[in-house]
CSV table of C-alpha atoms and ligand atoms in Angstrom, one decimal:
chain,number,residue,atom,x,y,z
A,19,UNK,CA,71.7,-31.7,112.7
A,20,UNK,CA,72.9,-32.3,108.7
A,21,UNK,CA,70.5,-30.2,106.4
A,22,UNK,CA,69.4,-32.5,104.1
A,23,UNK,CA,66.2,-32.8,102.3
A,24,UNK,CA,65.3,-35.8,102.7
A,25,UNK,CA,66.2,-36.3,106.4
A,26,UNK,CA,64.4,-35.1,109.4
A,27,UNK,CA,64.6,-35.2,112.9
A,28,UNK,CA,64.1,-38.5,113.9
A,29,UNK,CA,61.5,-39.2,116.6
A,30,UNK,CA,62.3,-41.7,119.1
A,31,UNK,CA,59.1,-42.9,121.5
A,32,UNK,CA,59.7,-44.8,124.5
A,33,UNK,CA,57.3,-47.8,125.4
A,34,UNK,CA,56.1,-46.6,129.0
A,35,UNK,CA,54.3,-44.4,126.9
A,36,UNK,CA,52.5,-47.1,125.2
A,37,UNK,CA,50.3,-47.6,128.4
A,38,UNK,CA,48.2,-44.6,127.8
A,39,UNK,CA,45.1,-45.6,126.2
A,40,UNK,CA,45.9,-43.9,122.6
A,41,UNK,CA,49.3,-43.1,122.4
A,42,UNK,CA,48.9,-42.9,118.7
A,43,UNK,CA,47.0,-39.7,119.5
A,44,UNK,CA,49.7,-39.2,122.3
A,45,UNK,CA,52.4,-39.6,119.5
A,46,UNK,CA,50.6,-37.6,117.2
A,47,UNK,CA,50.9,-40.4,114.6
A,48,UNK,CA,47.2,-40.7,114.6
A,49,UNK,CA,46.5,-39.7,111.1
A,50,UNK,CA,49.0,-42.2,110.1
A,51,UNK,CA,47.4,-44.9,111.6
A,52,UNK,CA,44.3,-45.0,109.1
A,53,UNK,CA,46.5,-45.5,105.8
A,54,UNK,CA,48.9,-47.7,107.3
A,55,UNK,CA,50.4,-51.5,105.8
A,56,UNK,CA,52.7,-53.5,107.6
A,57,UNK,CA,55.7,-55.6,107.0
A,58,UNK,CA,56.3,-57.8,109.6
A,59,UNK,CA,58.7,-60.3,111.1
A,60,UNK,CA,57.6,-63.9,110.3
A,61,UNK,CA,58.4,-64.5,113.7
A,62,UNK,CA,55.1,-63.2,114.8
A,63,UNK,CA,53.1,-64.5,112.1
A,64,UNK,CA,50.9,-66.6,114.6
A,65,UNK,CA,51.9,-64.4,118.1
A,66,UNK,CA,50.5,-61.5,119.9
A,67,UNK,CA,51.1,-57.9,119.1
A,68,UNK,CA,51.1,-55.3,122.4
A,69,UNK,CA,47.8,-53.8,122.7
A,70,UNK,CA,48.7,-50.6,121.1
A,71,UNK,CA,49.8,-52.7,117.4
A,72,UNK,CA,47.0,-54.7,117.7
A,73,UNK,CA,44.6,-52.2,117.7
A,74,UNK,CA,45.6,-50.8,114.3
A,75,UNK,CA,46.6,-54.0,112.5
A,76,UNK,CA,45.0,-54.8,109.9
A,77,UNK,CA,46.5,-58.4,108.5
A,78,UNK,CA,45.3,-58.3,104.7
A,79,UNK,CA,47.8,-54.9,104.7
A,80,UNK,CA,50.2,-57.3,105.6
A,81,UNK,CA,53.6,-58.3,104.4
A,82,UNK,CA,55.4,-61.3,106.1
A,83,UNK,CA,59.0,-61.6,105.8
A,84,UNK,CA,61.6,-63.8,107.4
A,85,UNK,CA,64.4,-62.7,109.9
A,86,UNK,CA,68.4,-62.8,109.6
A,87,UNK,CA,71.3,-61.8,106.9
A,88,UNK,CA,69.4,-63.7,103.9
A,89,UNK,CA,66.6,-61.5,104.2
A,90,UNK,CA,69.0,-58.4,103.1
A,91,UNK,CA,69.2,-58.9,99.6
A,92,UNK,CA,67.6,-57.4,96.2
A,93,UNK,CA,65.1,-60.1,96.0
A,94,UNK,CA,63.3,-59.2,99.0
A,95,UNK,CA,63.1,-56.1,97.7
A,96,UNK,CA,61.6,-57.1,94.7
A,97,UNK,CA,58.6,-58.9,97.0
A,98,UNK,CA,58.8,-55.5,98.7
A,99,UNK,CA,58.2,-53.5,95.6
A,100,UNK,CA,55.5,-55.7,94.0
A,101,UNK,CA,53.4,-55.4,97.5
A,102,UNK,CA,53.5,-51.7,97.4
A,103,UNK,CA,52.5,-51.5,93.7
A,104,UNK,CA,49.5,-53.7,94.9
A,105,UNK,CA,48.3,-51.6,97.4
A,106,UNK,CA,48.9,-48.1,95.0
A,107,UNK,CA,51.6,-46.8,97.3
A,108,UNK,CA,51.9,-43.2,97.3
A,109,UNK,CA,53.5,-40.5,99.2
A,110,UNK,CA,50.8,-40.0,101.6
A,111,UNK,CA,51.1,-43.9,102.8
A,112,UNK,CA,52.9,-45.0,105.7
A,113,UNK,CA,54.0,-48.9,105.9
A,114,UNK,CA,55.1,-49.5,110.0
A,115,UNK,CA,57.9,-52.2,110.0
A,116,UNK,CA,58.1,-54.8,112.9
A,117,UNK,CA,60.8,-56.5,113.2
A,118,UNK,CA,64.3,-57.1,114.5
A,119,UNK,CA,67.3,-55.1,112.3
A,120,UNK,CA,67.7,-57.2,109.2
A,121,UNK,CA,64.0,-57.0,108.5
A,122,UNK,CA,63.9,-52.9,109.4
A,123,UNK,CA,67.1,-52.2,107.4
A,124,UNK,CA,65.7,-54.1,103.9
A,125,UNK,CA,62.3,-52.8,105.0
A,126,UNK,CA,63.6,-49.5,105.1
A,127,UNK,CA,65.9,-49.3,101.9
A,128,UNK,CA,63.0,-50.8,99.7
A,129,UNK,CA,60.8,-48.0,101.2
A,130,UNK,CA,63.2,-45.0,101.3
A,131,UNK,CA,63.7,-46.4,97.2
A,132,UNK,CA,60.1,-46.8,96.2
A,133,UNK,CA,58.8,-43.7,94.6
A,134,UNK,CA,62.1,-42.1,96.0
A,135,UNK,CA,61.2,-42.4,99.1
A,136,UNK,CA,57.9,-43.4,101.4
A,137,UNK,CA,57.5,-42.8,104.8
A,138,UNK,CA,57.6,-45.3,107.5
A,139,UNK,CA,58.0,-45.9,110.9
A,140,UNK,CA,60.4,-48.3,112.6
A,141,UNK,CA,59.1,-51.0,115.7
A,142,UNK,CA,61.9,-52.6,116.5
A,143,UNK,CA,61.7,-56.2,118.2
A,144,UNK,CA,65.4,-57.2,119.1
A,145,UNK,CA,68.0,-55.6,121.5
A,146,UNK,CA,70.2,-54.4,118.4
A,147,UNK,CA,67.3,-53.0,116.7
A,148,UNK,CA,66.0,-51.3,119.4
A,149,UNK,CA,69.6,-49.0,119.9
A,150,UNK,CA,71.1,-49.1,116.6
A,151,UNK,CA,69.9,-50.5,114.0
A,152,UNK,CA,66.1,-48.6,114.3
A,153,UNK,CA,67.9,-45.1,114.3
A,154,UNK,CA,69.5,-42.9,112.4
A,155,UNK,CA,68.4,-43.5,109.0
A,156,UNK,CA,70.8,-46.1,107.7
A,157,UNK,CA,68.8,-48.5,105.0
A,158,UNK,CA,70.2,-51.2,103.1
A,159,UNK,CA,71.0,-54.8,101.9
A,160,UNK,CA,73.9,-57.1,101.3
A,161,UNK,CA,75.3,-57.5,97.2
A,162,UNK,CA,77.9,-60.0,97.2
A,163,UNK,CA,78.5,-61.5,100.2
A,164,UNK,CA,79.3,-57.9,101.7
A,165,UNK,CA,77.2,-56.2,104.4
A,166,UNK,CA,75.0,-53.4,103.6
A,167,UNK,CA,76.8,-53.0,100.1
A,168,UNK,CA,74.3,-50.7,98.4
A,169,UNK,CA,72.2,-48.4,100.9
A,170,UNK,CA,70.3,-45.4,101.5
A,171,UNK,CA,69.5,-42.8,104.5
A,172,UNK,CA,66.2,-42.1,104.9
A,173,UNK,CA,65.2,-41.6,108.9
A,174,UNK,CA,61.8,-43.5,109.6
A,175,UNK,CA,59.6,-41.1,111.0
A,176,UNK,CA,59.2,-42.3,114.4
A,177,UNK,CA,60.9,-45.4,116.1
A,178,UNK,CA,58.6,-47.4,118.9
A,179,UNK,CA,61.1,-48.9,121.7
A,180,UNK,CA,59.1,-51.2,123.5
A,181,UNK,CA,61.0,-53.3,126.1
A,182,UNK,CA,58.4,-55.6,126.3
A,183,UNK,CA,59.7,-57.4,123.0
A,184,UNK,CA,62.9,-58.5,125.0
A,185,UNK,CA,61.0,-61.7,126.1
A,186,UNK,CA,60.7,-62.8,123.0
A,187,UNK,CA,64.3,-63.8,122.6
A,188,UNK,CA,67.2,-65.8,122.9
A,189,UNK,CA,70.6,-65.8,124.5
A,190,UNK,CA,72.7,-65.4,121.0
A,191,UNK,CA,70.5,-62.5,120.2
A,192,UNK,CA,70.7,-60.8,123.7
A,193,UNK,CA,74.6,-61.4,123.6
A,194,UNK,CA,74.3,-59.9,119.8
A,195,UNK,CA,72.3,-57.1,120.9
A,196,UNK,CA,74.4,-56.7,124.3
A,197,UNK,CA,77.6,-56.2,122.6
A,198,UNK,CA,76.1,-53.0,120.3
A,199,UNK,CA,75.0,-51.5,123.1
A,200,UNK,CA,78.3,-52.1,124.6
A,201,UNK,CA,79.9,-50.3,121.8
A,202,UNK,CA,77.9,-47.3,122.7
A,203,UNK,CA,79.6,-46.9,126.2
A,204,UNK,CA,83.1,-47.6,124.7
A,205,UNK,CA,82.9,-44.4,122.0
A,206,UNK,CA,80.6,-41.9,123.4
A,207,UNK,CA,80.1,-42.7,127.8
A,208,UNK,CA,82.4,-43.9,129.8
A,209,UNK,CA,79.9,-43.9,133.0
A,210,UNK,CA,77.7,-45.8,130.9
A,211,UNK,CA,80.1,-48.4,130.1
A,212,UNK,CA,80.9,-48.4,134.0
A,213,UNK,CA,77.5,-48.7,134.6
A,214,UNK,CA,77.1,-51.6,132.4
A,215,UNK,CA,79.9,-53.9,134.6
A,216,UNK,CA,77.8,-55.8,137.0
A,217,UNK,CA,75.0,-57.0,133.9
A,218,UNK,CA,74.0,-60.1,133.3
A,219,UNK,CA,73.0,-59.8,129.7
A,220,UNK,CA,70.7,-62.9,129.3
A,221,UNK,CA,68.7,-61.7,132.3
A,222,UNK,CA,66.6,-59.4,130.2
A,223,UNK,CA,65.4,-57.9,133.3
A,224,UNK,CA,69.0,-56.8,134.0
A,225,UNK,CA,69.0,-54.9,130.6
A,226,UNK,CA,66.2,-53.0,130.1
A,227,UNK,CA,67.4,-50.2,132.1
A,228,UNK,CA,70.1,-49.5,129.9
A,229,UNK,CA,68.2,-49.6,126.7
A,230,UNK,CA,67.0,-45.6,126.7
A,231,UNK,CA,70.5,-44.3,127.3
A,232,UNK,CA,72.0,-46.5,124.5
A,233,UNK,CA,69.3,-45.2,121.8
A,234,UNK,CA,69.9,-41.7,122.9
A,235,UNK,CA,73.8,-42.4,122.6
A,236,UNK,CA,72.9,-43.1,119.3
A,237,UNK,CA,70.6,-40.9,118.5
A,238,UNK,CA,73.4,-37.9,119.9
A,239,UNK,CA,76.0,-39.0,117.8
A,240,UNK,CA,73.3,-39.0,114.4
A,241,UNK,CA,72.6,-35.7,115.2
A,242,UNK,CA,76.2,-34.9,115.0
A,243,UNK,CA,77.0,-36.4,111.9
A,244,UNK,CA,73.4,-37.6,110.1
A,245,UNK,CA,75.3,-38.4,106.1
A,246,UNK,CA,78.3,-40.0,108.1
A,247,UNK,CA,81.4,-38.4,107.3
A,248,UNK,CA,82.8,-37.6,110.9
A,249,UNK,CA,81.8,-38.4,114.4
A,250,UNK,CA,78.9,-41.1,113.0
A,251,UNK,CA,81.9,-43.2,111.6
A,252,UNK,CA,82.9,-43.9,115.6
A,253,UNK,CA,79.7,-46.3,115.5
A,254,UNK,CA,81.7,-48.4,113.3
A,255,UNK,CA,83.8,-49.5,116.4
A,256,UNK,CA,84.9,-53.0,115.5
A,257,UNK,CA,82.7,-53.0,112.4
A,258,UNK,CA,85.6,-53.2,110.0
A,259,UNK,CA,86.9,-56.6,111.3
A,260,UNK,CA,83.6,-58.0,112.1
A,261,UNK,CA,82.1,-57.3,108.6
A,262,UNK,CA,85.1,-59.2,107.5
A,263,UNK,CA,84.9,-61.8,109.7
A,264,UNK,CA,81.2,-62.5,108.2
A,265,UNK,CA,82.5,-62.0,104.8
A,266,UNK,CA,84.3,-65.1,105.2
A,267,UNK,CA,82.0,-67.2,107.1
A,268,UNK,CA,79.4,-66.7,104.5
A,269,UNK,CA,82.2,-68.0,102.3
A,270,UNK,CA,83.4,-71.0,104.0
A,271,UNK,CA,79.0,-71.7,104.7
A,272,UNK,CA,79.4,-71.0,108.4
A,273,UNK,CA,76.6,-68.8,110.3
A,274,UNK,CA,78.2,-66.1,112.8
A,275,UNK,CA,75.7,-63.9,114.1
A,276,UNK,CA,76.3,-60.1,113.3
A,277,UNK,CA,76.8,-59.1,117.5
A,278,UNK,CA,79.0,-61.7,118.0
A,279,UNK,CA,81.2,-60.8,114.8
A,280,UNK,CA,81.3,-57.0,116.3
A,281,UNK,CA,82.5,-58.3,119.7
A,282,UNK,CA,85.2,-60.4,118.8
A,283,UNK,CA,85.6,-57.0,115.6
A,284,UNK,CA,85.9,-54.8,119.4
A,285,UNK,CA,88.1,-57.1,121.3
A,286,UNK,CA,90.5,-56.7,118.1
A,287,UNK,CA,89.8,-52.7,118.5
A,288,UNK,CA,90.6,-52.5,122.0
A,289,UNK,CA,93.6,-54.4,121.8
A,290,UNK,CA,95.1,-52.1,118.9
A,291,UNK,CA,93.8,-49.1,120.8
A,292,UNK,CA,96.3,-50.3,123.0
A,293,UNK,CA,99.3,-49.4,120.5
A,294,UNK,CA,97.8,-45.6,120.9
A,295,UNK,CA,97.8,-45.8,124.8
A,296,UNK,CA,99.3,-42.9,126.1
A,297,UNK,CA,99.6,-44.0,129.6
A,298,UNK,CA,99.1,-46.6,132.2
A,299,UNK,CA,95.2,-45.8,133.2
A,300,UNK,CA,94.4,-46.2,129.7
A,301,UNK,CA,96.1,-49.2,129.0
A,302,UNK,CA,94.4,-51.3,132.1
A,303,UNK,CA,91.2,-49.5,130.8
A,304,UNK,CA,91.6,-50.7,127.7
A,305,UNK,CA,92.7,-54.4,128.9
A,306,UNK,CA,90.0,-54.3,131.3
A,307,UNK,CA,87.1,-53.9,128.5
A,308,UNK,CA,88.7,-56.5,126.6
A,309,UNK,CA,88.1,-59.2,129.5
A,310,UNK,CA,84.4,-57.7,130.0
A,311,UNK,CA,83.6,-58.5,126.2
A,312,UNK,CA,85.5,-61.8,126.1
A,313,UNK,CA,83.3,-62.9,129.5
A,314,UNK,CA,80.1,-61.6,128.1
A,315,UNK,CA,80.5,-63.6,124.9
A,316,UNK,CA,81.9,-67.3,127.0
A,317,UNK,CA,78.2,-66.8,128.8
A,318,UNK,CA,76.9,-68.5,125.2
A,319,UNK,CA,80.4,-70.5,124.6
A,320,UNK,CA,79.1,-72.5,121.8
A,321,UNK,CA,77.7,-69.2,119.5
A,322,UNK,CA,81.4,-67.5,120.2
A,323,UNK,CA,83.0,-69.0,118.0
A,324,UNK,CA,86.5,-68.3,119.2
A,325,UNK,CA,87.7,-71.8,118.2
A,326,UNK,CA,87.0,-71.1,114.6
A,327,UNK,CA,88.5,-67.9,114.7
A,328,UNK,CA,91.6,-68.7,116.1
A,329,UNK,CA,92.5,-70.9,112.7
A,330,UNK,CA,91.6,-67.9,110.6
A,331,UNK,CA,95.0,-66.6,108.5
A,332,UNK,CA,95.1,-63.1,109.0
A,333,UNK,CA,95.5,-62.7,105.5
A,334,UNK,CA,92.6,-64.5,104.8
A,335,UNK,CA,90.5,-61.4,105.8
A,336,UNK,CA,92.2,-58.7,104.1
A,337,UNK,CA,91.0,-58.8,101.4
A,338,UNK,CA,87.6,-58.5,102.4
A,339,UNK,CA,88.9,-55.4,105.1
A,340,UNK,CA,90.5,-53.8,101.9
A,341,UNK,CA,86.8,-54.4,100.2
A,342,UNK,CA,85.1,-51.9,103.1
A,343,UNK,CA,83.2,-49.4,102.0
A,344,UNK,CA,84.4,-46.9,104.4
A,345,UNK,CA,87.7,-46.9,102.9
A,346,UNK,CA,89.1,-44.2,100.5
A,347,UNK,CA,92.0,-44.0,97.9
A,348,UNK,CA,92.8,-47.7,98.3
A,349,UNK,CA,93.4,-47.1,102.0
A,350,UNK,CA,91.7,-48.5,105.5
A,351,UNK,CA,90.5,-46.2,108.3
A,352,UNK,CA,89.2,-47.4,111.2
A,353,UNK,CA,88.4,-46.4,114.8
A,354,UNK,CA,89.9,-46.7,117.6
A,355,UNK,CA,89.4,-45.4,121.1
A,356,UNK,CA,92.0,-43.1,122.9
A,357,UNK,CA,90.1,-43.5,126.3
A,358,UNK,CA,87.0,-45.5,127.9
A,359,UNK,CA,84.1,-43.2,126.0
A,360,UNK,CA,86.4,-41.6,123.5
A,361,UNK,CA,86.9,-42.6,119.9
A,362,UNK,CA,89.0,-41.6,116.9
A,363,UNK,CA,87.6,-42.8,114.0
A,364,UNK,CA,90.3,-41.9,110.7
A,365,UNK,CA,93.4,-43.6,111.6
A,366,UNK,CA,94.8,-46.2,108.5
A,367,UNK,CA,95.6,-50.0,109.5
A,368,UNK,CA,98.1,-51.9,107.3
A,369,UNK,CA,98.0,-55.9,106.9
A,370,UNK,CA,101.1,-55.8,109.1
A,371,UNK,CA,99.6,-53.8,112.4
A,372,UNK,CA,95.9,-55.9,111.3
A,373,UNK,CA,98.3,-59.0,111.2
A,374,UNK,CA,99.8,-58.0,114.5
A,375,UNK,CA,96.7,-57.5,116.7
A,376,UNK,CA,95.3,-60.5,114.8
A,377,UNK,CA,97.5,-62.7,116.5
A,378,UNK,CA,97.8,-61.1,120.1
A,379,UNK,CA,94.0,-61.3,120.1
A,380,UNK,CA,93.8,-64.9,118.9
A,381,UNK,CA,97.0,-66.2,120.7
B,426,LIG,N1,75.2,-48.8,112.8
B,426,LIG,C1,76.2,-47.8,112.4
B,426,LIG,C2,75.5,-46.5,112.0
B,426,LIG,O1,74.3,-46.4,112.1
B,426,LIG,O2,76.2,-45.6,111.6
């Protein structure tokens, strides 16, 4: 684990042991409990929280905020701010946030910013949250039109994964969610991603057994490489292109949601992974996941989007590739994966090899 000040072991908690009849106590977040706000989801402004939330929630320590992209921004944080100053945050405080990723990650940079940093704990209420977004410290908002432009890490200091939340949504955000975790088998398990063949993702029931392994993927590779300068950057499978594909749908006033950008951002991946392909086995590998994503993403054909993206110019999404902040010295890295469960994540792309897989993938 990185040595950092700052950053901690991260303590992931798993919602079976939410049945016990404190698990607060069983957590040993009880202290916490007493001096804790919230900032939660508008979502479930007028719902029901599982027993264990209920019993500490206290709704005049409240702060609602809405879901999705527009939420990530320095406004938000401003209402963020202002609330804490109202209450006379401190240190000592602890503000749980409940909510799917957009709300955890601006949550979680206007905490980890607020008095340099106040501690908070994560409940995530989406699939993507709940293996990705929740863990490993990564804070921030959008500037710009670009995606998580100005950020901190600051691990919350626990993260509740409760399944239980999974009925509370719909197909594009199980396919969004679904494709993350999917990501998680490609770079790091290849039995995992095996495993994961036979799914049907919108059958929520279908999913939940795969949702502990794919946090502790992530949580294994965040332990590697907390700060992100190596084996973290292999999370970013797909990111590169899918954070450009959003760039320019929020340009041209088009909504793509963030899962489906990264599976079509894969699909691209795989297929240039294929350039690397060393031999046959890996090839059909390769080609095989491709077809997995594509038929995973046709189960909600009108969110997939594949029409529009078929009339985008390569060229058109350059510049914003060019623009990503994991590039250095005016050159782009991405990752690719030399095998099912195997990633490589510093290898340059020009606009000609981008332009290349582009068109294969979008023939
Ligand atoms: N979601 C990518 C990362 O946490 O590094």
């Amino acid at each position: 684990m990185n040595d950092h000040p700052k950053l901690m072991k991260q303590q992931i908690l798993f919602s079976a042991e939410a049945d016990v009849h404190n698990p607060w106590k069983e957590w040993g977040l009880d202290a916490f409990t007493r001096t804790c706000r919230f900032i939660v989801d508008k979502r479930f402004e007028k719902g029901e929280l599982p027993s264990y939330l209920a019993s500490i929630w206290n709704p005049s320590k409240t702060l609602f905020l809405e879901g999705g992209e527009g939420t990530k921004s320095i406004e938000t944080c401003h209402e963020i701010w202002e609330w804490l100053d109202d209450f006379g945050t401190n240190r000592g405080t602890w503000t749980c946030v409940i909510g799917g990723g957009t709300v955890t990650d601006v949550a979680g940079f206007a905490l980890s910013t607020y008095k340099r940093g106040v501690p908070f704990i994560f409940v995530p209420t989406t699939l993507v949250g709940m293996i990705d977004a929740s863990i490993g410290g990564k804070n921030g908002v959008n500037y710009h039109g670009f995606k998580n432009q100005i950020g901190t890490f600051q691990l919350p200091k626990a993260t509740i994964i409760d399944g239980s939340w999974m009925d509370t949504l719909d197909s594009l955000q199980l396919i969004s969610g679904w494709m993350e975790l999917c990501k998680h088998g490609l770079i790091h398990d290849a039995l995992f991603w095996n495993s994961l063949q036979d799914c049907n993702p919108l059958n929520t029931e279908q999913i939940l057994p795969f949702i502990e392994r794919a946090a502790n993927i992530k949580q294994e590779i965040v332990e590697l490489d907390l700060l992100d300068h190596g084996a973290r950057k292999a999370l970013n499978l797909g990111h590169t292109v899918a954070h450009a594909i959003e760039w320019l749908a929020h340009k041209e006033n088009r909504s793509i949601s963030h899962g489906i950008a990264v599976g079509w951002g894969m699909i691209w991946s795989l297929e240039w992974s294929g350039n690397y392909a060393t031999d046959d086995t890996t090839q059909a590998s390769l080609n095989q996941a491709q077809i997995a994503l594509r038929k995973w993403l046709d189960l909600i054909p009108e969110e997939n989007q594949s029409a529009w993206l078929s009339t985008i110019a390569p060229n058109s999404l350059w510049a914003a590739i060019e623009k990503d902040k994991k590039n250095e010295a005016n050159r782009v890295y991405d990752v690719y994966l030399t095998s099912i469960g195997e990633a490589k994540w510093h290898t340059e792309i020009s606009l000609e090899s981008f332009t290349s897989v582009w068109k294969q993938v979008f023939k």
